[in-house]
Amino acid sequence: MKGSYQHYQFLAGGAIILFLSLVLLQLNWLRKAIYFQQEEIQQKLQRLVPDMALAINGIQHEAFHGQKQKLLAIPIDSFEAKITEVLVQENLALDLSFAIYQDTVDGVFISNGEDSLVLLDSPIKSCLSCIVSFSIVRDMEQKAGETDEAFRNRMMENAQFQYFSPVDKLKAQNGSVLWLAIYLPNPLMYSVKALIYLFVLNVAILGLLLALFYYLLRALARHKQLSQVKDDFFNNMTHEFKTPLSSIRLASKVLKESKAKEKKEVYYGLIEKETKRMEQQVDQLLQLSLLDHKELAFAAQDINLQAIIEEVPQRLKLLLQEKQAQLTLELDLEDAQIKGDAEHLSNSLCNLVENSLKYSDTQVQIWISAYRQKNKKIIKIRDNGPGINPNFQQKIFERFFRGQKSNQYRAQGFGIGLSYVKSIIEAHRGTIRLNSAYQQGCEFIIEL
């Protein structure tokens, strides 16, 4: 068994290391994925900013080539619409800040963003002044008295084909360059948004692994606990069966060698007593097995609860006399009729009283009180014995649990009595609990 524990501990330790390694790998992957996503967004914007510049230039070409008044007259919504149009074509939903500015101190500055310094320093920009217009015009001459501007406008109106294109190193007419700069205020948010499905999937997988890991640790702890319970049970069972068997073997030996009639009667009685004790222990184990398989027969009949309680002192008369104990009944049940199994309820109440006798010294006082509270019948069994160690109070209804670890065989039994009582009470749609606030001994409260 020790080797099995070490094996499970080794597996648990390895699982912890693997889980933590997986978490670190996933976090590192997520960090790199967000970084590369940010880089990808920046590269896409760098690639698209010339297209945005061409789209904006198409609003009014002359405005971006020295005609400042025309440029300032264009609504800012028109610039935003052209930028959004380019983004939609690329299936990008980005809330960009942009600026149209000249690289001079007193130059034009048009922007939808608040942080002008960031926009001026943005590496994602394109030259608007470098975009020229190409037109194909045939058989047109300047009329007499027609100004150059009027002639140029007339040519544009009659041009059969016109397009705009950026020209490298083209100088603006007034010596300054007009730029379109864009800036993504929070690239991290957009990167995470783009990876949200993968992120959620990774979180879900990590959560599932964490749940499985937690289940593994609980199963390991439960396995260890059950193994300890099994060892304690076998130790208890060995003791419970060895003591009566030793007594029977000794009595048989004395009977074989002795011819005295008085001795024979005494040892015959001893054999009968120890045999009955073993039979009771076997019956307990059989009842426990039947409870596990839900095959224990319950005779659901109309029974008188007060009558069942009044039988307890008679059933335990000899044990009460042996321990010099006093059992007091305080019954106040106007309507004592319930549906249930009289035998199992009586056994449960007797079991609780027997526990008070087993774990207490002589002359212990025990009280059984019963009364009606609304639609429930309350039974309280209390004593002035040593009580139950607070460290054990949460476990007393667990199967095979026995609180006397320092003196394991002080009391008889397998540690299944209270588990049996709890199963019987719950089978009658009731509850049983230990009153931890009771300090003068031990008190169990049953509600039916």
PDB file of C-alpha atoms in Angstrom, residues 319-326 356-366 383-386 410:
ATOM      1  CA  LEU A 319     -26.556  -2.408  29.940  1.00  0.00           C
ATOM      2  CA  LEU A 320     -27.919   0.510  31.975  1.00  0.00           C
ATOM      3  CA  GLN A 321     -27.586  -1.517  35.175  1.00  0.00           C
ATOM      4  CA  GLU A 322     -24.061  -2.603  34.282  1.00  0.00           C
ATOM      5  CA  LYS A 323     -22.944   1.011  33.710  1.00  0.00           C
ATOM      6  CA  GLN A 324     -25.026   2.284  36.686  1.00  0.00           C
ATOM      7  CA  ALA A 325     -26.527   4.793  34.275  1.00  0.00           C
ATOM      8  CA  GLN A 326     -29.779   6.702  34.489  1.00  0.00           C
ATOM      9  CA  SER A 356     -23.522   7.290  25.299  1.00  0.00           C
ATOM     10  CA  LEU A 357     -22.976   4.264  27.508  1.00  0.00           C
ATOM     11  CA  LYS A 358     -19.942   2.956  25.615  1.00  0.00           C
ATOM     12  CA  TYR A 359     -18.002   6.182  25.535  1.00  0.00           C
ATOM     13  CA  SER A 360     -18.864   7.365  29.050  1.00  0.00           C
ATOM     14  CA  ASP A 361     -17.754   6.270  32.477  1.00  0.00           C
ATOM     15  CA  THR A 362     -20.171   4.752  34.990  1.00  0.00           C
ATOM     16  CA  GLN A 363     -23.168   6.661  36.395  1.00  0.00           C
ATOM     17  CA  VAL A 364     -23.687   8.643  33.199  1.00  0.00           C
ATOM     18  CA  GLN A 365     -27.044  10.416  32.868  1.00  0.00           C
ATOM     19  CA  ILE A 366     -28.957  10.241  29.589  1.00  0.00           C
ATOM     20  CA  ASP A 383     -25.931  12.910  27.984  1.00  0.00           C
ATOM     21  CA  ASN A 384     -23.453  14.396  30.441  1.00  0.00           C
ATOM     22  CA  GLY A 385     -20.572  12.292  29.195  1.00  0.00           C
ATOM     23  CA  PRO A 386     -17.216  13.429  27.780  1.00  0.00           C
ATOM     24  CA  ARG A 410     -11.799   1.213  24.017  1.00  0.00           C
TER      25      ARG A 410
END
